[in-house]
mmCIF file of C-alpha atoms in Angstrom:
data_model
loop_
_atom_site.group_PDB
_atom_site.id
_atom_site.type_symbol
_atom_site.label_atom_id
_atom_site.label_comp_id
_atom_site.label_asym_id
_atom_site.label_seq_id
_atom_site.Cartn_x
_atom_site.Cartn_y
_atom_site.Cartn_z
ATOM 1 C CA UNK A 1 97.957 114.687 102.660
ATOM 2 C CA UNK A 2 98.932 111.719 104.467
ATOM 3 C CA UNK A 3 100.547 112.097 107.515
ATOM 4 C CA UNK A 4 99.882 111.536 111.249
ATOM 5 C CA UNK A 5 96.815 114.175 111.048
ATOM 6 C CA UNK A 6 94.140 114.314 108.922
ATOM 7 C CA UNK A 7 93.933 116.932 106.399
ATOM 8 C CA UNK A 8 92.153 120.266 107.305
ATOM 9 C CA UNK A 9 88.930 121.210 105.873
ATOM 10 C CA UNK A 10 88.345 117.733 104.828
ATOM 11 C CA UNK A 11 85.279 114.976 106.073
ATOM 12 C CA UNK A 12 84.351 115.850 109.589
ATOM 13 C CA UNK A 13 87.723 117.565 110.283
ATOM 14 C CA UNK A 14 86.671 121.258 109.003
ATOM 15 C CA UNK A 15 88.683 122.661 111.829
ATOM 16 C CA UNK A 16 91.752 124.683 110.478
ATOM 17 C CA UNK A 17 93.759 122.810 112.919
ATOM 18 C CA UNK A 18 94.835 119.230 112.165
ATOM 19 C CA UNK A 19 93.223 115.985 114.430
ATOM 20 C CA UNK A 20 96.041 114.156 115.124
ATOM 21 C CA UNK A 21 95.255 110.211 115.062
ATOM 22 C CA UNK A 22 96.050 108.652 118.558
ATOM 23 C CA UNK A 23 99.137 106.290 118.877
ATOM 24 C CA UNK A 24 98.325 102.387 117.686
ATOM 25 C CA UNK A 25 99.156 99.701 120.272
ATOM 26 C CA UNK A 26 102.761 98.213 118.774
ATOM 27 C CA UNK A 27 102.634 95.795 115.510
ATOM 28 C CA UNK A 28 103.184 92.255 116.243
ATOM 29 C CA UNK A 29 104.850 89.834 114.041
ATOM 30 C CA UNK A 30 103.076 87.082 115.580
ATOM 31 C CA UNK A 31 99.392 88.926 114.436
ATOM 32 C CA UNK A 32 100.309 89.088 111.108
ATOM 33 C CA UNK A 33 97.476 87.245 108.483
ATOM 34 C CA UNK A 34 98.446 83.841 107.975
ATOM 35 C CA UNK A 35 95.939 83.095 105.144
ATOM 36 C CA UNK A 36 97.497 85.105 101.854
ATOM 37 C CA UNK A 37 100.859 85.790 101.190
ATOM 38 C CA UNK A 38 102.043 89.221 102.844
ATOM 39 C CA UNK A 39 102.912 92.244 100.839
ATOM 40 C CA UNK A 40 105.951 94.131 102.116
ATOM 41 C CA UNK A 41 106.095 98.104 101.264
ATOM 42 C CA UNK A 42 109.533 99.948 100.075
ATOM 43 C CA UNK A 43 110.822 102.611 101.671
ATOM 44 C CA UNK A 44 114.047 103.900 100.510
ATOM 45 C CA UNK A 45 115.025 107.036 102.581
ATOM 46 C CA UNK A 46 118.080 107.668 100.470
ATOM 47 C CA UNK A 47 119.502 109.861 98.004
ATOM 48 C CA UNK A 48 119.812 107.685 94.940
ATOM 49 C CA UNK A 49 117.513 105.075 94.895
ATOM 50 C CA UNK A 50 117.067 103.605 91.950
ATOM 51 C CA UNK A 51 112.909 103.345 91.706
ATOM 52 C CA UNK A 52 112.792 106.816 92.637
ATOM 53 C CA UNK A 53 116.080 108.555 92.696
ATOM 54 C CA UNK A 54 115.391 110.046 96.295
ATOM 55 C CA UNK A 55 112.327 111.406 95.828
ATOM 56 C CA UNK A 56 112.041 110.473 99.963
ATOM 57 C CA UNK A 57 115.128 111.407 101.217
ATOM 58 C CA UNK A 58 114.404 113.145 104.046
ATOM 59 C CA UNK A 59 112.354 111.991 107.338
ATOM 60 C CA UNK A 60 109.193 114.413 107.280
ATOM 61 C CA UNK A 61 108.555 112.603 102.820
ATOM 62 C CA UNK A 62 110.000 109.372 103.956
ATOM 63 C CA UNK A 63 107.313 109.120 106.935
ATOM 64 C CA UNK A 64 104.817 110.492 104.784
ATOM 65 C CA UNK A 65 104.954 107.496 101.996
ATOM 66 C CA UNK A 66 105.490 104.998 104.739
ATOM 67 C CA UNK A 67 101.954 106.335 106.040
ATOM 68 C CA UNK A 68 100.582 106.362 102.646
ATOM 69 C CA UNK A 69 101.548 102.398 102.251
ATOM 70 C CA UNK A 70 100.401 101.486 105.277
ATOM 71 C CA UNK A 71 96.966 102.741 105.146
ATOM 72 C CA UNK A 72 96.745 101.626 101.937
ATOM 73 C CA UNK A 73 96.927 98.097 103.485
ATOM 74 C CA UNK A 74 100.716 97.162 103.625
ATOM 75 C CA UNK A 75 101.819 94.255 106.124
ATOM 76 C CA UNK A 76 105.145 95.345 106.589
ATOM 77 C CA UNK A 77 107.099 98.594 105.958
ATOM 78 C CA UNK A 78 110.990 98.266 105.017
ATOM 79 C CA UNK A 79 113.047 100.781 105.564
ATOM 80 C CA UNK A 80 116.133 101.449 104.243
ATOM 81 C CA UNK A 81 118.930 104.315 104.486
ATOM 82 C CA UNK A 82 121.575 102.635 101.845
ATOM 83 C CA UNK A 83 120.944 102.383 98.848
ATOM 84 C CA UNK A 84 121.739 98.723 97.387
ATOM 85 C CA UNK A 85 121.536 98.936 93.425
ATOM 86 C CA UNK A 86 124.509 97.747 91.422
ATOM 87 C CA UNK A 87 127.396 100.586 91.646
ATOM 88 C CA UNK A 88 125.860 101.913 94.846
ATOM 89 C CA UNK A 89 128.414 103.851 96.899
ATOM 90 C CA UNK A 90 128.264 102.251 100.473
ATOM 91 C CA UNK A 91 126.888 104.229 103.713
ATOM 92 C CA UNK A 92 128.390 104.783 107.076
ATOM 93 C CA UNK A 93 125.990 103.245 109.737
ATOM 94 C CA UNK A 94 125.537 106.213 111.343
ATOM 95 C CA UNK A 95 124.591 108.380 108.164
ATOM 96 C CA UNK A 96 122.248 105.487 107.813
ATOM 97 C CA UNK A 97 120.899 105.448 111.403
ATOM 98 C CA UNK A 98 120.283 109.203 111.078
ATOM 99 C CA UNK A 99 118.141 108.531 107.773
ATOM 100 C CA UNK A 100 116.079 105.529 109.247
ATOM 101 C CA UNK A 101 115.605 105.596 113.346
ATOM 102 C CA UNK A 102 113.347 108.809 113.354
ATOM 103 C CA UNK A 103 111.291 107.018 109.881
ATOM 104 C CA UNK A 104 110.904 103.628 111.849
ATOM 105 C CA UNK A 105 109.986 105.664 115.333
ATOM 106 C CA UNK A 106 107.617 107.561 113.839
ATOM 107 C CA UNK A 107 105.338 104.345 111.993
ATOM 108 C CA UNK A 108 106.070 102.371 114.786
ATOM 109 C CA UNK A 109 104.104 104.699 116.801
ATOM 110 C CA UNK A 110 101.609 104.878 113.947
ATOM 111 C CA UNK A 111 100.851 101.164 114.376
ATOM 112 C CA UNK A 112 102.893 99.851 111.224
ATOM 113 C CA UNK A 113 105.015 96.719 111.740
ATOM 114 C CA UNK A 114 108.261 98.101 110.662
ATOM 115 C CA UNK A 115 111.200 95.774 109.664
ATOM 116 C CA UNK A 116 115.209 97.168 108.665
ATOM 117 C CA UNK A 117 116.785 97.316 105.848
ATOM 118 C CA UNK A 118 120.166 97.041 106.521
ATOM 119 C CA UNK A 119 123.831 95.292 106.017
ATOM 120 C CA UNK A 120 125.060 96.603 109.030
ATOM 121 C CA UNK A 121 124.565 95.033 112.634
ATOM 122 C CA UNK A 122 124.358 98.625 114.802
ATOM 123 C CA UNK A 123 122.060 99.682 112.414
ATOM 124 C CA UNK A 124 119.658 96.714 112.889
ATOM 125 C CA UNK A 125 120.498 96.945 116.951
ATOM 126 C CA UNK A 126 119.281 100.508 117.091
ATOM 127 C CA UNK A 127 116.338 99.692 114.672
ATOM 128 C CA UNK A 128 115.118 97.127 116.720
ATOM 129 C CA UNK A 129 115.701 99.122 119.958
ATOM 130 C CA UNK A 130 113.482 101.959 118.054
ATOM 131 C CA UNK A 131 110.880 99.152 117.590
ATOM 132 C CA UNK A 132 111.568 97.360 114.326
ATOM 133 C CA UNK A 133 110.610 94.110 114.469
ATOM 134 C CA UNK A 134 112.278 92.207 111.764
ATOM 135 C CA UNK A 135 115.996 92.783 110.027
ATOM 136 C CA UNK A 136 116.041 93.010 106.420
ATOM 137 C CA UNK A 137 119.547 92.335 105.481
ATOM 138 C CA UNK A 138 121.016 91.553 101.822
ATOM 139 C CA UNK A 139 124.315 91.161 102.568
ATOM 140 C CA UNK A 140 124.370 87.655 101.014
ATOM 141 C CA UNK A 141 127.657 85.631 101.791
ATOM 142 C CA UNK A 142 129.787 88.792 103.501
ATOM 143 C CA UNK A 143 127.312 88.966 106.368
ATOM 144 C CA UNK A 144 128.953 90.729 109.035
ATOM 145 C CA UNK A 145 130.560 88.592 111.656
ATOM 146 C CA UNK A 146 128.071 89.677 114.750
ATOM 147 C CA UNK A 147 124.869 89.694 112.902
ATOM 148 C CA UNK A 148 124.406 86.326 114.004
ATOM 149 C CA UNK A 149 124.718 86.841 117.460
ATOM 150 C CA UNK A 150 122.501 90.048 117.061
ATOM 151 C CA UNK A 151 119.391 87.720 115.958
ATOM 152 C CA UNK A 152 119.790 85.351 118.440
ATOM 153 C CA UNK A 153 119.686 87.833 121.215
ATOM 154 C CA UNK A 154 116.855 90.110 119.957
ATOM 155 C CA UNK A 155 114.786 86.569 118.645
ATOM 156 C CA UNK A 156 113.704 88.948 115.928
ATOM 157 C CA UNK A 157 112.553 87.310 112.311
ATOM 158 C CA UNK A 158 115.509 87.704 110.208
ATOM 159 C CA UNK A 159 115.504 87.869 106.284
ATOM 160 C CA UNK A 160 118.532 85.920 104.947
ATOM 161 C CA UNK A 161 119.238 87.605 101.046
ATOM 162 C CA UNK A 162 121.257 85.564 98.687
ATOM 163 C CA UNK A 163 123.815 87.519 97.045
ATOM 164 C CA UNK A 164 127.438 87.330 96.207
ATOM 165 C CA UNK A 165 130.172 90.095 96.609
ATOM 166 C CA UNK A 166 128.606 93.983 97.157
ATOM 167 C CA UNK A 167 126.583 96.129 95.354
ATOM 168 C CA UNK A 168 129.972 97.350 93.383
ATOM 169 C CA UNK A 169 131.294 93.573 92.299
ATOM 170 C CA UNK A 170 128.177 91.860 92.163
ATOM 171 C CA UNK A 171 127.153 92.311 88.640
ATOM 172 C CA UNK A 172 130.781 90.848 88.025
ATOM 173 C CA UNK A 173 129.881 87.281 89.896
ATOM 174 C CA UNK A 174 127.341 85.796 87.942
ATOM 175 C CA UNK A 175 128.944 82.700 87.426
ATOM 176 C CA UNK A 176 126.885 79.676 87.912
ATOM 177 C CA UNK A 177 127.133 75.810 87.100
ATOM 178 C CA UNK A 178 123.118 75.696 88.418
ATOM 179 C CA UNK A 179 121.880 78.553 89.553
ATOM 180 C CA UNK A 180 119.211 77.239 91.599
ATOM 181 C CA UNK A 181 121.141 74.716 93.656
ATOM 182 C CA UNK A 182 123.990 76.959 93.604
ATOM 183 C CA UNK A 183 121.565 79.962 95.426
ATOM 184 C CA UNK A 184 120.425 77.237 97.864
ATOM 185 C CA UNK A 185 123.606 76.060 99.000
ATOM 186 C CA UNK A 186 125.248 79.023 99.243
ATOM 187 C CA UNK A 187 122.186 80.400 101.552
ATOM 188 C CA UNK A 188 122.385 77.069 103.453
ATOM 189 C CA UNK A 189 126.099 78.081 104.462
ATOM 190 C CA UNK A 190 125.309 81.638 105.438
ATOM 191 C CA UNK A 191 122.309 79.728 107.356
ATOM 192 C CA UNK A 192 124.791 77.309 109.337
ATOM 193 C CA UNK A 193 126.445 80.874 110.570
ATOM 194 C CA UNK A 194 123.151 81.349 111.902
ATOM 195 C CA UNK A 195 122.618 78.072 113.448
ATOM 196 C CA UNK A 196 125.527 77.909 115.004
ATOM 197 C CA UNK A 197 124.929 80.873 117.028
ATOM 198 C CA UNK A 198 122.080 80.055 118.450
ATOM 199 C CA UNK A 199 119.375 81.612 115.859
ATOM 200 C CA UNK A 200 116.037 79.502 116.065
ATOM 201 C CA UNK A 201 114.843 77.786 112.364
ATOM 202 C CA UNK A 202 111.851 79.910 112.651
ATOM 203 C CA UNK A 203 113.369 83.239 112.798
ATOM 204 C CA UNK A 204 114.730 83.063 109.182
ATOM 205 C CA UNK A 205 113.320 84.105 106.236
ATOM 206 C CA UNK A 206 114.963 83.043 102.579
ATOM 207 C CA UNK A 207 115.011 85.923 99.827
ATOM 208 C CA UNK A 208 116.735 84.339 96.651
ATOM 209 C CA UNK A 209 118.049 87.396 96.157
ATOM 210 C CA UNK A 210 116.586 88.488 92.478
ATOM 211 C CA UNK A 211 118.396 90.920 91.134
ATOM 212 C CA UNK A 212 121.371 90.656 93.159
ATOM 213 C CA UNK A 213 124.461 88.648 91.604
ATOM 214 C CA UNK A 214 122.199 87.519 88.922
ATOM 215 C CA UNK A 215 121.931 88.372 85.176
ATOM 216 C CA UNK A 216 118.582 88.547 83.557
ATOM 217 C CA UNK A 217 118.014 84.938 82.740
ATOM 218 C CA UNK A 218 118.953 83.569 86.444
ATOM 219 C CA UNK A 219 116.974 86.036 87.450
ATOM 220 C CA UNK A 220 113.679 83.968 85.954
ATOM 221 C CA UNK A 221 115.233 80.588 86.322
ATOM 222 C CA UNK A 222 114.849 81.558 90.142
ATOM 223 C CA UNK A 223 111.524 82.627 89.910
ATOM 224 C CA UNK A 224 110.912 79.268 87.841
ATOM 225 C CA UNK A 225 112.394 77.572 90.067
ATOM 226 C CA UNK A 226 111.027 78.957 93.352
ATOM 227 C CA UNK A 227 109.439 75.689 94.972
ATOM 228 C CA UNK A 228 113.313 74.384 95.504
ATOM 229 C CA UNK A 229 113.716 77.202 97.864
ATOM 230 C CA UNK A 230 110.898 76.246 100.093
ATOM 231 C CA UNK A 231 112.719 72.698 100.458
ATOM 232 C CA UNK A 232 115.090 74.377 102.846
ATOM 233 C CA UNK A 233 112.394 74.777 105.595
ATOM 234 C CA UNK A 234 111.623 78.642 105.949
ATOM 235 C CA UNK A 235 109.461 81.018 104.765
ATOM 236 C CA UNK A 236 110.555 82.514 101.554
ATOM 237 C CA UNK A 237 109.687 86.505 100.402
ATOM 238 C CA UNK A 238 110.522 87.373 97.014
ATOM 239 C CA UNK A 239 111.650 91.277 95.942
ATOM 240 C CA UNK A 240 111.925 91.314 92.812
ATOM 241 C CA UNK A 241 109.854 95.015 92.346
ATOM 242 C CA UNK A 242 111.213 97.449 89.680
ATOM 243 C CA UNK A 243 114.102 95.686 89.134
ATOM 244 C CA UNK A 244 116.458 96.036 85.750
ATOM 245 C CA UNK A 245 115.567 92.721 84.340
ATOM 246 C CA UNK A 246 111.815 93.423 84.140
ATOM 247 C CA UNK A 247 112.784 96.701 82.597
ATOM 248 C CA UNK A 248 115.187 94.726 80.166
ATOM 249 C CA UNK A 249 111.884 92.048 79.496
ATOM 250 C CA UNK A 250 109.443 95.102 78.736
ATOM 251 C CA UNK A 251 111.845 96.911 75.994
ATOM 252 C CA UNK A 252 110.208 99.099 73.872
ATOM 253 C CA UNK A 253 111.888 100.585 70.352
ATOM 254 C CA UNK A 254 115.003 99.207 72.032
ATOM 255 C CA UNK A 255 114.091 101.780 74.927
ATOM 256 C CA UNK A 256 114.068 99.740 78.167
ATOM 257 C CA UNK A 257 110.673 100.036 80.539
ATOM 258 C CA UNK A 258 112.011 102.639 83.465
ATOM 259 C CA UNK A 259 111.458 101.634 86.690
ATOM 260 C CA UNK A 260 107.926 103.633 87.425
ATOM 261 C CA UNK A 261 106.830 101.505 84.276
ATOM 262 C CA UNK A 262 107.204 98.178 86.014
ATOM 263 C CA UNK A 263 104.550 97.758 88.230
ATOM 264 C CA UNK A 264 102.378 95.628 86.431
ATOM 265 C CA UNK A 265 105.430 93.157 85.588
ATOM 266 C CA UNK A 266 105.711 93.486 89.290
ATOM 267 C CA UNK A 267 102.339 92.702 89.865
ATOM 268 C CA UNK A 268 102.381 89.800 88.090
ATOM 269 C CA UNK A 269 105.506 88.137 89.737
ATOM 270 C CA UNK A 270 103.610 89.076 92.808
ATOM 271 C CA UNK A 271 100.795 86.467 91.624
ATOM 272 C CA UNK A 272 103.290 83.815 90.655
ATOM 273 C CA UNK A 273 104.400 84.620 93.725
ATOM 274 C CA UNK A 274 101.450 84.451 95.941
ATOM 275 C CA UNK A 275 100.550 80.986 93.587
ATOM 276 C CA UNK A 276 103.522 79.279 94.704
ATOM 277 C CA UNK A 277 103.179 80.154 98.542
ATOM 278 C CA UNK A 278 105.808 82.606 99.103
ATOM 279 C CA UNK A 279 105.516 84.293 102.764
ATOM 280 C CA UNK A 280 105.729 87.596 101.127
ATOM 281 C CA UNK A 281 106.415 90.104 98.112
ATOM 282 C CA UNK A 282 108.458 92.913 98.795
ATOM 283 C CA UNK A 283 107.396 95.830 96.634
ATOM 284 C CA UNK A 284 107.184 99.790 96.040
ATOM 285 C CA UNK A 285 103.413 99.729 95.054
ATOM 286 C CA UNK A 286 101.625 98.230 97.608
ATOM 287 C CA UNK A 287 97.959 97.845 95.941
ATOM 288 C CA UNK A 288 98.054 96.220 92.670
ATOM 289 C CA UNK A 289 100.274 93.854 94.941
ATOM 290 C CA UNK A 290 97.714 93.245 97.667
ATOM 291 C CA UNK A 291 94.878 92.415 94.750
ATOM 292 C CA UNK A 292 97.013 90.204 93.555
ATOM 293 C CA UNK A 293 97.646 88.213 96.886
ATOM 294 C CA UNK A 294 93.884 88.520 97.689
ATOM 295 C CA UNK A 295 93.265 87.048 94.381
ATOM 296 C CA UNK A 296 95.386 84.039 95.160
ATOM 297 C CA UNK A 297 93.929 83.372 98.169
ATOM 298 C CA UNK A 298 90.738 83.076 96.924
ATOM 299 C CA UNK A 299 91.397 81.163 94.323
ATOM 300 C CA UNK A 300 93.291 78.607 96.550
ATOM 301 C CA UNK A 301 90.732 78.629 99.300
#
C-alpha cells in the first residue's frame, strides 16, 4: 500500500489507524543530483494510455503510483492527462486539468518534484500554479502561440519535444532527407520562438522526440546519433520507454514484444543513454532505470 500513510499493522505502525507521513518542504529543480543522469517517472492519468491502457485513470491510483515511483527513487514525476500515442483522440484542457492538478497537488505536497505533461498553455499555467516545476510539452513544431510567453514569465525549465504534425498525422510525416540534422533544425526554429520571447538558454531542455514523427529506423538513427543534439547547447532527456519500435525490435513468432515486455530494451537505452550524458531518461519503470544511471556514473567517475 503506498500512499500518503503507511500501511496498518505493518513495522512499528500496528495501530489500526494509518500514520500519515508529514508534508516534505517543496522539490527544487535547482537540488536536483548533478552527478548521474536523472531518471524521470511516467504518470499517465488517462484513459487509454498506451503502456497501460488506464490502469491509473483516476486521482486516488494515479497518486498512488506517483508515490510508488517516487519512493522508489524517481527524480522527477511527469504527469500527464492526454494521452499522446499515434491516433490519440485530443483532450480539452480542462478535462485534462481535472485529471492532473489534484495528482500534481497531492506529490507536490509529498515532496516529489513534479513536472507537466502537457500541449496546452492553461494547463501548464495551472500546473505550475499547483506547484509543478517544469513543463513537459511535445507539441513539436505546432507549439501553441503563448507557450512562449508562459516560460518566460514562470522561468520554469521547459522541455522542448521534436515532433511534426499531432498525434493523428504524425505517423504520416516521416519524411526525412537526414533525420538527424533535420530533428535539430527543426527544434532550433521552435527554439528561436522561445528566444525571442524572452525564455533564458538554460530553461530548455531538448527531447528528440523518439517515437514521435519517426518510423522505426529514425527512431535508432536518433539514438545513434544523440551527441549532435547536445551541439545545440541544452540539456537533452531522452523518452523513448515502451515505445512501438522496441516492441517491433523484440518480435517474437512474428508476435511483437507488448509494451509491459519492454523494460529491459528500455533499460538498456537508458544506459546508452546515461553513457552519452543525457540530462535524463524519461521512463514508466523507474528502478532498472536508476541502476542503470548509477552504473554509468560509476563507471565514468
Amino acid at each position: 500500500m503506498d500512499s500518503l500513510a503507511a500501511a496498518p499493522g505493518t513495522g512499528p505502525a500496528t495501530s489500526p489507524l494509518p500514520v500519515l507521513r508529514k508534508p516534505r518542504p517543496a522539490a527544487r529543480f535547482e537540488d536536483l543530483p548533478t552527478d548521474r543522469t536523472l531518471v524521470m517517472g511516467i504518470l499517465n492519468v488517462t484513459p487509454d494510455s498506451f503502456s497501460d491502457g488506464g490502469t491509473h485513470r483516476t486521482p486516488d491510483t494515479a497518486i498512488a503510483l506517483g508515490l510508488r515511483m517516487f519512493y522508489a527513487g524517481a527524480d522527477i514525476i511527469d504527469v500527464g492527462g492526454e494521452s499522446t500515442r499515434s491516433g490519440a483522440e485530443p483532450v480539452s484542457p480542462e478535462e485534462e486539468q481535472r485529471r492532473v492538478i489534484p495528482v500534481i497537488q497531492a506529490l507536490v505536497k509529498a515532496g516529489a518534484l513534479v513536472s507537466i505533461d502537457t500541449m496546452h498553455t492553461s494547463t501548464a499555467a495551472a500546473a505550475v500554479e499547483a506547484g509543478a516545476a517544469i513543463i513537459n510539452d511535445v507539441s513539436g513544431l505546432t507549439i501553441e502561440p503563448d507557450m512562449p510567453e508562459l516560460v518566460a514569465r514562470t522561468k520554469v525549465p521547459y522541455i522542448l519535444t521534436h515532433r511534426r504534425g499531432d498525434a493523428l498525422t504524425m505517423d504520416s510525416l516521416t519524411d526525412y532527407n537526414n533525420v538527424t540534422e533535420d530533428v535539430v533544425a527543426e527544434l532550433s526554429g521552435v527554439r528561436d520562438k522561445l528566444y525571442a520571447a524572452g525564455v533564458a538558454p538554460e530553461q530548455i531542455i531538448i527531447d528528440p522526440g523518439v517515437g514521435f514523427s519517426k518510423n522505426e529506423d529514425q527512431n535508432w538513427e536518433i539514438l545513434k546519433n544523440l551527441d549532435r543534439l547536445f551541439t545545440l547547447g541544452h540539456k537533452v532527456m531522452v523518452a523513448a520507454s515502451r515505445k512501438r519500435f522496441l516492441g517491433s525490435l523484440l518480435t517474437v513468432s512474428g508476435k511483437s514484444a507488448a509494451p509491459l515486455e519492454r523494460d529491459a530494451a528500455t533499460a538498456a537505452i537508458t544506459t546508452l543513454s546515461a553513457t552519452k550524458g543525457a540530462w535524463a531518461v524519461r521512463v514508466h519503470d523507474v528502478g532498472p532505470s536508476l541502476d542503470a544511471v548509477k552504473v554509468a556514473a560509476r563507471i565514468a567517475r
